[in-house]
XYZ file of C-alpha atoms in Angstrom:
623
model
C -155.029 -76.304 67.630
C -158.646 -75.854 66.903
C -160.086 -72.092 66.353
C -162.553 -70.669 68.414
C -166.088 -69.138 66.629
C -164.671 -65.658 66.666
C -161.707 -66.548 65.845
C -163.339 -68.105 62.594
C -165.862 -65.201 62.623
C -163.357 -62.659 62.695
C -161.512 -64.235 59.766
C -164.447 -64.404 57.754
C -165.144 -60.526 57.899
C -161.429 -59.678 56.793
C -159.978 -59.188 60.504
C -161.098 -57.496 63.895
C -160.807 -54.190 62.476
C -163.876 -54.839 60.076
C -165.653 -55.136 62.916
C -168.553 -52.245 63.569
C -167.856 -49.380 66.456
C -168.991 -50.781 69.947
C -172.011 -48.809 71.235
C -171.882 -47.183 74.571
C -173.565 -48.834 77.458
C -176.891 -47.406 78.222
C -178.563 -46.898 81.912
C -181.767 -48.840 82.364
C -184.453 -46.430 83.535
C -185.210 -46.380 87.228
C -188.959 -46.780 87.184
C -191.061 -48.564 84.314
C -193.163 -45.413 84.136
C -194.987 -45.793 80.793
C -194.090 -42.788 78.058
C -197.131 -40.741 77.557
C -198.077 -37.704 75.422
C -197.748 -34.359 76.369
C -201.238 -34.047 77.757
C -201.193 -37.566 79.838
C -197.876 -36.795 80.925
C -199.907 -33.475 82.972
C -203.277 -35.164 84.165
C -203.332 -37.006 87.389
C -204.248 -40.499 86.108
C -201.610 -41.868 83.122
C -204.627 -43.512 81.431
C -206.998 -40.129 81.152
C -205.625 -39.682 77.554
C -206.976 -43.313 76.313
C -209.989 -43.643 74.474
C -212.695 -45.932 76.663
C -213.881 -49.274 75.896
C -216.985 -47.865 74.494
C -215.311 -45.611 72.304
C -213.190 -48.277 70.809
C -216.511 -50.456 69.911
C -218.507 -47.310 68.653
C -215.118 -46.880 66.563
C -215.001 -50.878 65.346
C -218.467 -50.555 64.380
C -218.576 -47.245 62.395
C -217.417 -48.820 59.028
C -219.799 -51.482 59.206
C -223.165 -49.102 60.280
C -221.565 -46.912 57.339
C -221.930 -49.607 55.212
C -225.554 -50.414 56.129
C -226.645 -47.249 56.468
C -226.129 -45.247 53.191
C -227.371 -46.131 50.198
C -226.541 -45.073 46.944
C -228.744 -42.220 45.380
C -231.674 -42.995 42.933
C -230.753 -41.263 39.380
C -233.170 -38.875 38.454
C -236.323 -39.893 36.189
C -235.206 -43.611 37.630
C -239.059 -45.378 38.522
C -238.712 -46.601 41.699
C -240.815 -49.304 41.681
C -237.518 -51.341 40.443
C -235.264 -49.992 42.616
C -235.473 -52.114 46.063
C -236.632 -50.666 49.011
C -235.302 -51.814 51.769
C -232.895 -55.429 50.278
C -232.254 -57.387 52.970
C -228.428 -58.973 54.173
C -228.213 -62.170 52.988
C -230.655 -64.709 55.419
C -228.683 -66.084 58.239
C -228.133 -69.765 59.113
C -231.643 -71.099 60.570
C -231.307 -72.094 64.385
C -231.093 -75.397 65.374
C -234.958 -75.867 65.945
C -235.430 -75.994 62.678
C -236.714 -79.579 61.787
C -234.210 -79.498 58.597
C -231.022 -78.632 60.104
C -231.190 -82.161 62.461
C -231.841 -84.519 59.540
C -228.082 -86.264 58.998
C -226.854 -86.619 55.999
C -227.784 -89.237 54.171
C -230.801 -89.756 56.131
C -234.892 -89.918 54.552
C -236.142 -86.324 54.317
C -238.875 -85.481 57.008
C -242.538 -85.966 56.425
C -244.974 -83.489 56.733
C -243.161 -81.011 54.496
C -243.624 -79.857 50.839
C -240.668 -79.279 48.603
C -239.364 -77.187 45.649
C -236.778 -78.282 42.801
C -233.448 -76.624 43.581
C -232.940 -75.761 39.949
C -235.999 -74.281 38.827
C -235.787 -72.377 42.111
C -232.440 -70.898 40.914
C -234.133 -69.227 37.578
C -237.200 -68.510 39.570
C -237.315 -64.485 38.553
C -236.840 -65.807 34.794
C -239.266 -68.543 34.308
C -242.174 -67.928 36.840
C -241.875 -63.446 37.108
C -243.262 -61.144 34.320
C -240.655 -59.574 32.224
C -240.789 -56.018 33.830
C -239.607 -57.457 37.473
C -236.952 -60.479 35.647
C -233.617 -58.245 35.606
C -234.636 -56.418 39.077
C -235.108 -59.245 41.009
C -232.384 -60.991 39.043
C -229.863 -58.065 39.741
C -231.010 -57.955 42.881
C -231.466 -61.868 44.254
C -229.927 -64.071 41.578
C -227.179 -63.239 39.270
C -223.475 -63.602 40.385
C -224.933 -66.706 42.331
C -226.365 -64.700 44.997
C -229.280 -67.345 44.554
C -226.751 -69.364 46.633
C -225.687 -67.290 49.304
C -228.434 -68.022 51.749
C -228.680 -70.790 53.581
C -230.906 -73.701 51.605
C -231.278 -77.568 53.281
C -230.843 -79.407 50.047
C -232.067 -82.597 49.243
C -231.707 -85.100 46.770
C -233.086 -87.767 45.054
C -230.517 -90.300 42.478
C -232.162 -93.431 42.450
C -231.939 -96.230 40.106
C -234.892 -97.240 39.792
C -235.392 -94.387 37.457
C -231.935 -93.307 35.884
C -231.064 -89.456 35.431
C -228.294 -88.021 34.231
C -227.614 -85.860 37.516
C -229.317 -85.749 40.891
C -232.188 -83.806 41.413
C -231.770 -81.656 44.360
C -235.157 -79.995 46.473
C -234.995 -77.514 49.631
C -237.905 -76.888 51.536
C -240.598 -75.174 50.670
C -241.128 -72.643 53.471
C -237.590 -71.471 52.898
C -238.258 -70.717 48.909
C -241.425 -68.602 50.572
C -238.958 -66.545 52.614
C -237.289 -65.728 49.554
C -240.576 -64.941 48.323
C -241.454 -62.893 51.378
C -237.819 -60.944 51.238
C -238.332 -60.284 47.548
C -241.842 -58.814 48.362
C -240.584 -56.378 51.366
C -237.707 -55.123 48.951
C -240.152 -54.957 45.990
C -243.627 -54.220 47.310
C -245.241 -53.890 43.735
C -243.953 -57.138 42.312
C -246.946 -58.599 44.303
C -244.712 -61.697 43.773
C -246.521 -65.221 45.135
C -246.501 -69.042 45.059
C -249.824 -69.272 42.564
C -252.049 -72.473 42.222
C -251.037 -72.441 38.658
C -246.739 -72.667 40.049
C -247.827 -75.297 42.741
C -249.454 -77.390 39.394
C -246.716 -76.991 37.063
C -244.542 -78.902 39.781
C -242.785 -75.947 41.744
C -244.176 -77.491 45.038
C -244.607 -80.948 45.331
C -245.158 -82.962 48.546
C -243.529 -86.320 48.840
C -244.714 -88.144 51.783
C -247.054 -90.404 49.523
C -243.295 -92.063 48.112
C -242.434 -94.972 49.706
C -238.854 -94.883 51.652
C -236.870 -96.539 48.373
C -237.780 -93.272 46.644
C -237.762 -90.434 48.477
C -235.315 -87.528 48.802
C -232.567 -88.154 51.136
C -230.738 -85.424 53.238
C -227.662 -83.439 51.657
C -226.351 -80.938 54.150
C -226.698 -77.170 54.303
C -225.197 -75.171 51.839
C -224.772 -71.097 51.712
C -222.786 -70.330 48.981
C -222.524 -71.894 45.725
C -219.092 -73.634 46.213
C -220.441 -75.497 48.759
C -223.343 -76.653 47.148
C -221.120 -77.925 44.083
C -218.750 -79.594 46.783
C -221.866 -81.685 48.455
C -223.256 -82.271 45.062
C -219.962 -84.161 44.008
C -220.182 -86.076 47.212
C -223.506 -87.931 46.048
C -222.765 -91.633 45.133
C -223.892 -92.720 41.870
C -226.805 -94.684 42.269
C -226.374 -98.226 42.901
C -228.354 -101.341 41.804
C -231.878 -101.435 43.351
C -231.855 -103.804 46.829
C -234.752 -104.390 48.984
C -238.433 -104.272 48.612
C -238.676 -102.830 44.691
C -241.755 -100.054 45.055
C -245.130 -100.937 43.221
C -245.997 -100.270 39.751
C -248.361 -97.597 40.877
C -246.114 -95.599 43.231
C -242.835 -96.165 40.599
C -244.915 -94.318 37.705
C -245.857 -91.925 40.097
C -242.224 -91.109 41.082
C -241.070 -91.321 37.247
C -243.942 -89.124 36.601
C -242.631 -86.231 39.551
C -238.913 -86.700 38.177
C -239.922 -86.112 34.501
C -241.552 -82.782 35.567
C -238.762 -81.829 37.414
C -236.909 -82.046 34.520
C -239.308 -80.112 32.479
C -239.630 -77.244 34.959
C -235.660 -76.392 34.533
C -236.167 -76.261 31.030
C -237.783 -73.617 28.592
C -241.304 -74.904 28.234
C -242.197 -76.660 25.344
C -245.000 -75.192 22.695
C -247.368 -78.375 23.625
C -246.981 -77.994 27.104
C -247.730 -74.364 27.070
C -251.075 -75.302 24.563
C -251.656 -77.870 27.494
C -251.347 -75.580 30.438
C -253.420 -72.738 28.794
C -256.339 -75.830 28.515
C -255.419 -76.602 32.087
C -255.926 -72.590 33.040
C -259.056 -72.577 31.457
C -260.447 -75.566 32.630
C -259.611 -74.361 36.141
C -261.183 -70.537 35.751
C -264.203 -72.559 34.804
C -263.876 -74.626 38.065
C -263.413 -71.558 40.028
C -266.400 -69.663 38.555
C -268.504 -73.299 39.536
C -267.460 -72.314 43.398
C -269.106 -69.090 43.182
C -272.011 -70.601 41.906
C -272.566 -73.578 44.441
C -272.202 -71.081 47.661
C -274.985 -69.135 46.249
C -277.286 -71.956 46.016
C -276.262 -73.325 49.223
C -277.062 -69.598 50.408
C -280.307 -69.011 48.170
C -278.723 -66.576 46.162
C -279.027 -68.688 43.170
C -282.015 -70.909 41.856
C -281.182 -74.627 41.881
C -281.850 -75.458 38.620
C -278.882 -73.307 36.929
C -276.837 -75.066 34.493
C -273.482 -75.379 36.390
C -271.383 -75.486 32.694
C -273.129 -72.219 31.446
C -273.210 -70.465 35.021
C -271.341 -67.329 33.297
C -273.970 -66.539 31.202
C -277.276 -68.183 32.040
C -276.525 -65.836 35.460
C -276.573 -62.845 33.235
C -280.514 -63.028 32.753
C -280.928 -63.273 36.611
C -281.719 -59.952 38.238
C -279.364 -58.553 40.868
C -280.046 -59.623 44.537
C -281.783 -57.257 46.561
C -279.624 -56.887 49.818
C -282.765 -55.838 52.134
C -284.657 -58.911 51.379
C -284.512 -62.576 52.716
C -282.446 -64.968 50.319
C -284.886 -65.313 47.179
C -283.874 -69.489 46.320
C -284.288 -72.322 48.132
C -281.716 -73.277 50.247
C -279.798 -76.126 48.493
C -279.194 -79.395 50.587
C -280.077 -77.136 53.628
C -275.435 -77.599 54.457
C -273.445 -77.000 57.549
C -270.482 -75.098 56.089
C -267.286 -75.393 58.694
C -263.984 -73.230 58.085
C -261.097 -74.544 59.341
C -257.546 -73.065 59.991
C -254.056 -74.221 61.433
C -251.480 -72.120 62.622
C -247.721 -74.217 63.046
C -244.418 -73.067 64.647
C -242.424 -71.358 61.856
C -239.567 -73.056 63.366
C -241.345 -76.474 63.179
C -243.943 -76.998 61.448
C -244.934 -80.189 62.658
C -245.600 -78.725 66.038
C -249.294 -77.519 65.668
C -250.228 -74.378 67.960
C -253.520 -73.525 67.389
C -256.532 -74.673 65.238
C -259.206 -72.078 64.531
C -262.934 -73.669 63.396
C -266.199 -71.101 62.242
C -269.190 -72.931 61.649
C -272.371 -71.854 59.724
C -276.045 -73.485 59.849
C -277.669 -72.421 56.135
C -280.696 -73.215 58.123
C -279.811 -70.039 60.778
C -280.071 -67.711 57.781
C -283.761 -68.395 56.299
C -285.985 -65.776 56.430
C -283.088 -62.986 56.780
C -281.745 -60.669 54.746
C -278.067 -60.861 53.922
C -277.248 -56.852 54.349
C -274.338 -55.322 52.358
C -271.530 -58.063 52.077
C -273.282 -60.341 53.989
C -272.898 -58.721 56.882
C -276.379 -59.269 58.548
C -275.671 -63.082 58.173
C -272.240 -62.583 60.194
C -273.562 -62.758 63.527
C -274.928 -66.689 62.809
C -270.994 -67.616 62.492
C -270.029 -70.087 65.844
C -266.401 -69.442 66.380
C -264.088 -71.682 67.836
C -260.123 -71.739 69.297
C -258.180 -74.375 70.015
C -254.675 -73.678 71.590
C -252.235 -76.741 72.304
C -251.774 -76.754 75.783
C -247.512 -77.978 75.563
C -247.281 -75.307 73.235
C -248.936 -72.920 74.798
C -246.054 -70.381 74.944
C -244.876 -70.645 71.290
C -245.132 -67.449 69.245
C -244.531 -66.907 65.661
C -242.609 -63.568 64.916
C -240.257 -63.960 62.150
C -242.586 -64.694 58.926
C -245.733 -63.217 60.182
C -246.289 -61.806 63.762
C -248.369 -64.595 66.145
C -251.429 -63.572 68.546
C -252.664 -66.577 69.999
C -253.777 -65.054 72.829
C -256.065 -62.303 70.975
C -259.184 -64.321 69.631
C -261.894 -61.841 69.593
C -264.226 -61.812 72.550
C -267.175 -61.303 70.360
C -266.506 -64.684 68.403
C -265.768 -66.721 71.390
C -263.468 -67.827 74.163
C -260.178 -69.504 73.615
C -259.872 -73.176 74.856
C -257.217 -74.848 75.610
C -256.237 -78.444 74.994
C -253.875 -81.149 75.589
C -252.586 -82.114 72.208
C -253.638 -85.861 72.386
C -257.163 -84.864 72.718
C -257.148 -82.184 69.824
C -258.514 -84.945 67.421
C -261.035 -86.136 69.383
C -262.390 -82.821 70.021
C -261.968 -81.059 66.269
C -263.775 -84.423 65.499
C -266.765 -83.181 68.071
C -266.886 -80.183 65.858
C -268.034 -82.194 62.444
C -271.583 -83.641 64.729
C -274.291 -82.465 66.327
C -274.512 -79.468 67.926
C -271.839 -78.149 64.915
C -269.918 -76.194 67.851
C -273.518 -74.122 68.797
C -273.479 -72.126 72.020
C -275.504 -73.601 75.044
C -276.239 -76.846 73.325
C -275.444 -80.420 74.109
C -273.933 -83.178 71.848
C -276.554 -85.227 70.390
C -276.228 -89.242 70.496
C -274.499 -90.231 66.898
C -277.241 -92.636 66.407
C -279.798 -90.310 66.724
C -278.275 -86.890 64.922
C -280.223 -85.436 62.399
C -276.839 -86.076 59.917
C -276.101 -83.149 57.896
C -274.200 -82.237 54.484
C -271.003 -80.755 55.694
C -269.156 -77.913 53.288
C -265.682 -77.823 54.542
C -264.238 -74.580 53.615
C -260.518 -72.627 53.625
C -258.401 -69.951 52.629
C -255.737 -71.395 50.807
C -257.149 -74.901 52.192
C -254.286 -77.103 51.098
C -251.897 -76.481 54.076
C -254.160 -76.411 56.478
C -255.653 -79.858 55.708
C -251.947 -81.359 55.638
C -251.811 -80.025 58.782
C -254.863 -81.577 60.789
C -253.921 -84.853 59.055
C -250.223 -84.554 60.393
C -251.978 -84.505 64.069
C -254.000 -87.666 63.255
C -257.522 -85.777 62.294
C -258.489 -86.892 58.902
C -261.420 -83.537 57.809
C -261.671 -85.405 54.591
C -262.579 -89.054 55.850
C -266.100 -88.186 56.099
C -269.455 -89.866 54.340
C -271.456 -86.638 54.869
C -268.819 -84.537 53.287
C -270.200 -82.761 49.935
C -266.821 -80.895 49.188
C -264.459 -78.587 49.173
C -264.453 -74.771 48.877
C -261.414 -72.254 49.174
C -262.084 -68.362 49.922
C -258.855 -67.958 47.777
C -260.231 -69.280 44.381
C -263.484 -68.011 44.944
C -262.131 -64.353 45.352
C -259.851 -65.241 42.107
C -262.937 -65.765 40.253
C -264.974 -62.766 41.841
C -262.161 -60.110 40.825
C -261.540 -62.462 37.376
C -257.492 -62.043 38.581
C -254.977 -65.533 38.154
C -253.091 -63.837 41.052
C -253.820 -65.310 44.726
C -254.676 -62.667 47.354
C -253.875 -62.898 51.295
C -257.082 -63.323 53.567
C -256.336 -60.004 54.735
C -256.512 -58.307 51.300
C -259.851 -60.023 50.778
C -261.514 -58.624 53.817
C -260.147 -54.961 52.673
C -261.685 -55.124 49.208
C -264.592 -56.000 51.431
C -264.425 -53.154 53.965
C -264.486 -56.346 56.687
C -262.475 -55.189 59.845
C -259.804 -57.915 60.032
C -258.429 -56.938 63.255
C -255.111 -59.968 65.150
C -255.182 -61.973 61.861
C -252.594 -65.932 61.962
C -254.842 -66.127 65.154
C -256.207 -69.509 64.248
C -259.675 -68.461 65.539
C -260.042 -65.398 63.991
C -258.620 -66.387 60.664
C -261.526 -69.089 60.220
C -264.580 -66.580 61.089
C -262.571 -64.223 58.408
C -262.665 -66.825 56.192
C -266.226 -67.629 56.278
C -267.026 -63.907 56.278
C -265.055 -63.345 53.619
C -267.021 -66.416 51.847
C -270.574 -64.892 52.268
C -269.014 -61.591 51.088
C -267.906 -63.113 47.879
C -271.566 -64.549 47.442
C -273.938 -62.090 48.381
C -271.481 -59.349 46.427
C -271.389 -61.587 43.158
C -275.105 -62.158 43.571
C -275.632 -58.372 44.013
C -274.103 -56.870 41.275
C -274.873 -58.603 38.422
C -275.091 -57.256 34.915
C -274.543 -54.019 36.663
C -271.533 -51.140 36.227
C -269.227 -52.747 39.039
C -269.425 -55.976 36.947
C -269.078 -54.553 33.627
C -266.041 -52.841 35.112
C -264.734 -55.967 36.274
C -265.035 -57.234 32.863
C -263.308 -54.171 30.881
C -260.338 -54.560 33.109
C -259.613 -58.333 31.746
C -260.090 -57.045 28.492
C -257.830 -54.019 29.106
C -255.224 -56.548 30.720
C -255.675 -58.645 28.008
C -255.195 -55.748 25.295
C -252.195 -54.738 27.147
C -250.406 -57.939 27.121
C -251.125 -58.698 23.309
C -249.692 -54.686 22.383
C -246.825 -55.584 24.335
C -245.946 -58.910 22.533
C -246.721 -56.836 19.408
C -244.034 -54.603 20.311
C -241.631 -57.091 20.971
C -242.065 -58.835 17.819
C -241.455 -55.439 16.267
C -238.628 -54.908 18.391
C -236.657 -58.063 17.567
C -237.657 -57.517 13.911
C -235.925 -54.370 13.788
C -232.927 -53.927 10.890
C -233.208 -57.349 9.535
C -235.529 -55.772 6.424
C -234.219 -54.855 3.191
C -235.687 -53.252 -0.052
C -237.697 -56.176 -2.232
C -236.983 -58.338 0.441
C -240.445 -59.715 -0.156
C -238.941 -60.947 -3.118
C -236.187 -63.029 -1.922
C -233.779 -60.240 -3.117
C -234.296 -60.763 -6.640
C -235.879 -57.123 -6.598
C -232.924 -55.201 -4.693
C -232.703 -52.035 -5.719
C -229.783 -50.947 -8.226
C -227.062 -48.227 -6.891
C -227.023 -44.956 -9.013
C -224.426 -43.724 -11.068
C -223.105 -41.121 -8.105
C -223.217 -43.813 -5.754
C -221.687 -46.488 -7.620
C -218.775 -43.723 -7.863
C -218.796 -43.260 -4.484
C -218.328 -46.944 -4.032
C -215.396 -47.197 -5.854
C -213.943 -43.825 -4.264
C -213.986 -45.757 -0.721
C -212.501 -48.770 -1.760
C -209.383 -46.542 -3.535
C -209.212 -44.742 -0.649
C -209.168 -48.633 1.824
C -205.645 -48.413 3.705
C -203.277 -51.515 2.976
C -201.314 -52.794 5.361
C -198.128 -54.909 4.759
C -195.332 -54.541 1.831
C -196.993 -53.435 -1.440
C -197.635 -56.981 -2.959
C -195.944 -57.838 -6.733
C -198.526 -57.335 -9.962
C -200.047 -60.217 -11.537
C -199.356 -60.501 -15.372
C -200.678 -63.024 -17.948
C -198.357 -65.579 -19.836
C -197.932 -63.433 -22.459
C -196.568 -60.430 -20.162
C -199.705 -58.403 -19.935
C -200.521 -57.093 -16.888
C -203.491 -59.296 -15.108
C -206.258 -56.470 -13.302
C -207.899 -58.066 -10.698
């Protein structure tokens, strides 16, 4: 007869009377009245002893505005120049308007952008930051791979048809400039910039001159370092060439950009340091030869200078006087036409507005130029273009957009479809040059005039107005190039570049709604004629002499502080008679030869005491 479960159960336990006590029965309540406290139990409504909704968020979010709020404590006697000011969360994903973040992976990187080298970006506050800001900014942006916890769109380029070891990976460059721009807010004295001299060495390069075979291709999005190392061991190793093989000329060119990448992540080299201090030179000289052409174009300067010797043979020239008309000849009697671009910081292939200031030399004969060149000011034409489709587009994030504040005393805003902003920026380079009440002049019959185009940190902006199909450099009549941003380099004799705004301050030049497109290109040629006519006015006297004792100081400073370092490292490494190869060491004396001895009785030994030595004939061996 089979056994039921408790049957079996039963026997397993030892019998029924191993079995625990039964409980008593217990009566289910009548009502499903929920047990308060004390206090609830008395009020009216059950729920008045809750906390509300609000409460409960205000309480969620204490810890975290806790957190965010208090900062440790500077130490006392701690300079606060390295201590950050205000260090910023780690950058949040970009939105999905950014140009980058729709590029598949795998696909050709997008033209119209300019690119940095992943890796030298990485060691950026070691390689390209002066030694007093290195360990802050490191400490602060870098170390423990912090570098990495932002988000970067990577790119790489593995090709073939130039073997590397390992990929070489780029990210754009406007998001290395809002690491820039994040470094600067938490460390406003660090004054820390993309230079000329960076953009040379390789830092930013511009690819869109590579044909497809050889150009970067699109990675993904990374924000923390494993994930970069996980996409990085997704790349395929480069396969045999197929296709179209790239010319000789554009294959050197892309061996040449790869090799410098390669450089720039390493320590440089004491050749290519000779070779970049050459470079430096050469381009201070260049610099100093932009000065010097305004001024003749403006009469500030006879024609015949010698351009090589400007720095000196403009020594024995005597200081412009600011009440009288320009003293020269006006050289090639130019048109000089500023141009600037402001572009979506969210895409900045989508143009916005296009700013031109154009100035007749011819206006300005017969006048004086007035303190800065202030008198000459009022001969500036002002013009501003605003894309009608993107009319409502406002930059806020990097710099704060006013498109709709061009200054009424330059000129009125004009609006225009963006398939006809070509054609009319193109009006702008003939006759009438943009003057007021003045009609455009048959192109056969124009009186055709050198043009001077002119920028502040020109580059960009001419990138940009060849992106829309306006080519400012395809021109026969064009003489050159001039940038407010090298000339003011030269002026203050500083390596450092300086913002438009900060030029107009040194100037006292009211720079009121500046990344207005308009207003940025009459700055730009004010600040131009300010450079000039100040240059012009103060030489060989104590504002230039100053100038000049505060390279030298710099100078004197930077070789007392490689002194000291030398010193520094030297430290301990000398002994007495060194200089002799240690031939001339000196000899201990008698006490502390004893002495000597006395420590090494006195040495501890560790272990069983060890068995004597002794010679073959029994005597005890001393060594």
């Amino acid at each position: 007869m089979a056994t039921s479960g408790i049957q079996r159960f039963h026997s397993l336990v030892g019998g029924e009377v191993n079995m625990p006590a039964e409980l008593p029965p217990q009566a289910e309540p009548a009502t499903l009245t929920p047990i308060l406290d004390e206090h609830a139990q008395s009020a009216e409504n059950p729920f008045d002893g809750l906390p509300s909704v609000q409460e409960v968020v205000e309480q969620s979010r204490a810890p975290e505005q806790q957190a965010n709020g208090e900062r440790p404590k500077t130490p006392e006697g701690t300079d606060t120049r390295f201590t950050p000011q205000s260090l910023p969360s780690p950058a949040p994903p970009l939105s999905d308007a950014d140009a980058h973040s729709q590029t598949p992976m795998g696909d050709l990187a997008p033209r119209g952008f300019s690119f940095s080298p992943l890796l030298p970006v990485t060691r950026f506050c070691y390689k390209f930051v002066s030694t007093q800001w290195s360990q802050p900014l490191a400490t602060a942006f870098f170390d423990a791979n912090k570098i990495y916890n932002r988000s970067w769109d990577v790119y790489y380029i593995w090709s073939d048809h130039y073997h590397t070891g390992r990929p070489t990976t780029f990210v754009p460059e406007h998001q290395l400039q809002a690491l820039i721009d994040e470094i600067n807010q938490a460390f406003p004295e660090a004054h820390i910039s993309l230079t000329e001299q960076l953009r040379e060495d390789g830092l930013v390069v511009n690819l869109d001159s590579l044909p497809d075979e050889l150009r970067p291709l699109s990675l993904g999005r990374t924000s923390s370092r494993e994930q970069y190392d996980l996409l990085i061991s997704t790349i395929p190793y480069p396969s045999q060439p197929t296709g179209t093989m790239p010319d000789e000329r554009s294959l050197q060119a892309f061996k040449d950009m790869i090799d410098t990448m390669v450089e720039l992540g390493k320590a440089k080299s004491k050749a290519k340091k000779k070779a970049n201090q050459q470079v430096a030179v050469q381009r201070r000289q260049e610099m100093s030869k932009q000065v010097s052409r305004v001024q003749r174009y403006l009469g500030l300067l006879p024609k015949k200078a010698n351009e090589l010797l400007s720095g000196m043979t403009n020594l024995a020239i005597s200081p412009l006087d600011l009440n009288s008309p320009a003293p020269h000849a006006f050289e090639q009697d130019v048109i000089i036409i500023a141009v600037d671009v402001e572009a979506y910081e969210r895409s900045p292939k989508t143009i916005t507005e296009v700013g031109v200031a154009t100035l007749d030399t011819r206006d300005l004969h017969g006048e004086p130029p007035g303190a800065n060149g202030d008198s000459w000011f009022k001969h500036i034409r002002g013009r501003h273009f605003r894309v009608e489709e993107y009319k409502n587009l406002r930059n806020h994030e990097f710099v704060e957009g006013c498109p709709d504040r061009f200054r009424q005393e330059f000129g009125t805003s004009e609006f225009v479809p963006n398939d006809d902003l070509p054609s009319v920026l193109t009006s702008c380079f003939h006759q009438p040059f943009s003057k007021r009440d003045a009609t455009h002049t048959d192109s056969a019959a124009e009186d055709k005039r050198t043009i001077v185009l002119l920028g502040h940190d020109i580059n960009q902006d001419i990138t940009y107005l060849h992106s829309i199909g306006f080519s400012v450099l395809n021109r026969s009549n064009l003489a050159e190039v001039l940038d407010t941003a090298t000339m003011f380099k030269s002026y203050t004799r500083d390596n450092n570049a300086t913002s438009l705004g900060k030029v107009l301050y040194h100037f006292d030049i009211d720079g009121w709604n500046l990344h207005n497109a308009g207003n940025d290109a009459v700055y730009t040629m004010q600040a131009m004629l300010a450079i000039a006519v100040k240059a012009a006015a103060e030489k060989g006297s104590e504002e230039a002499e100053k100038r000049v004792g505060e390279t030298e100081k710099r100078t004197a400073d930077a070789v007392e502080l490689a002194k000291q370092k030398v010193e520094d490292e030297a430290e301990g490494w000398s002994l007495h008679g060194d200089e002799e190869d240690g031939y001339g060491a000196t000899p201990l004396t008698e006490e502390e030869e004893l002495e000597s001895k006395q420590n090494v009785a006195k040495k501890p030994v560790f272990g069983p005491q060890r068995p004597g030595l002794y010679t073959m004939g029994g005597v005890p061996l001393d060594v």
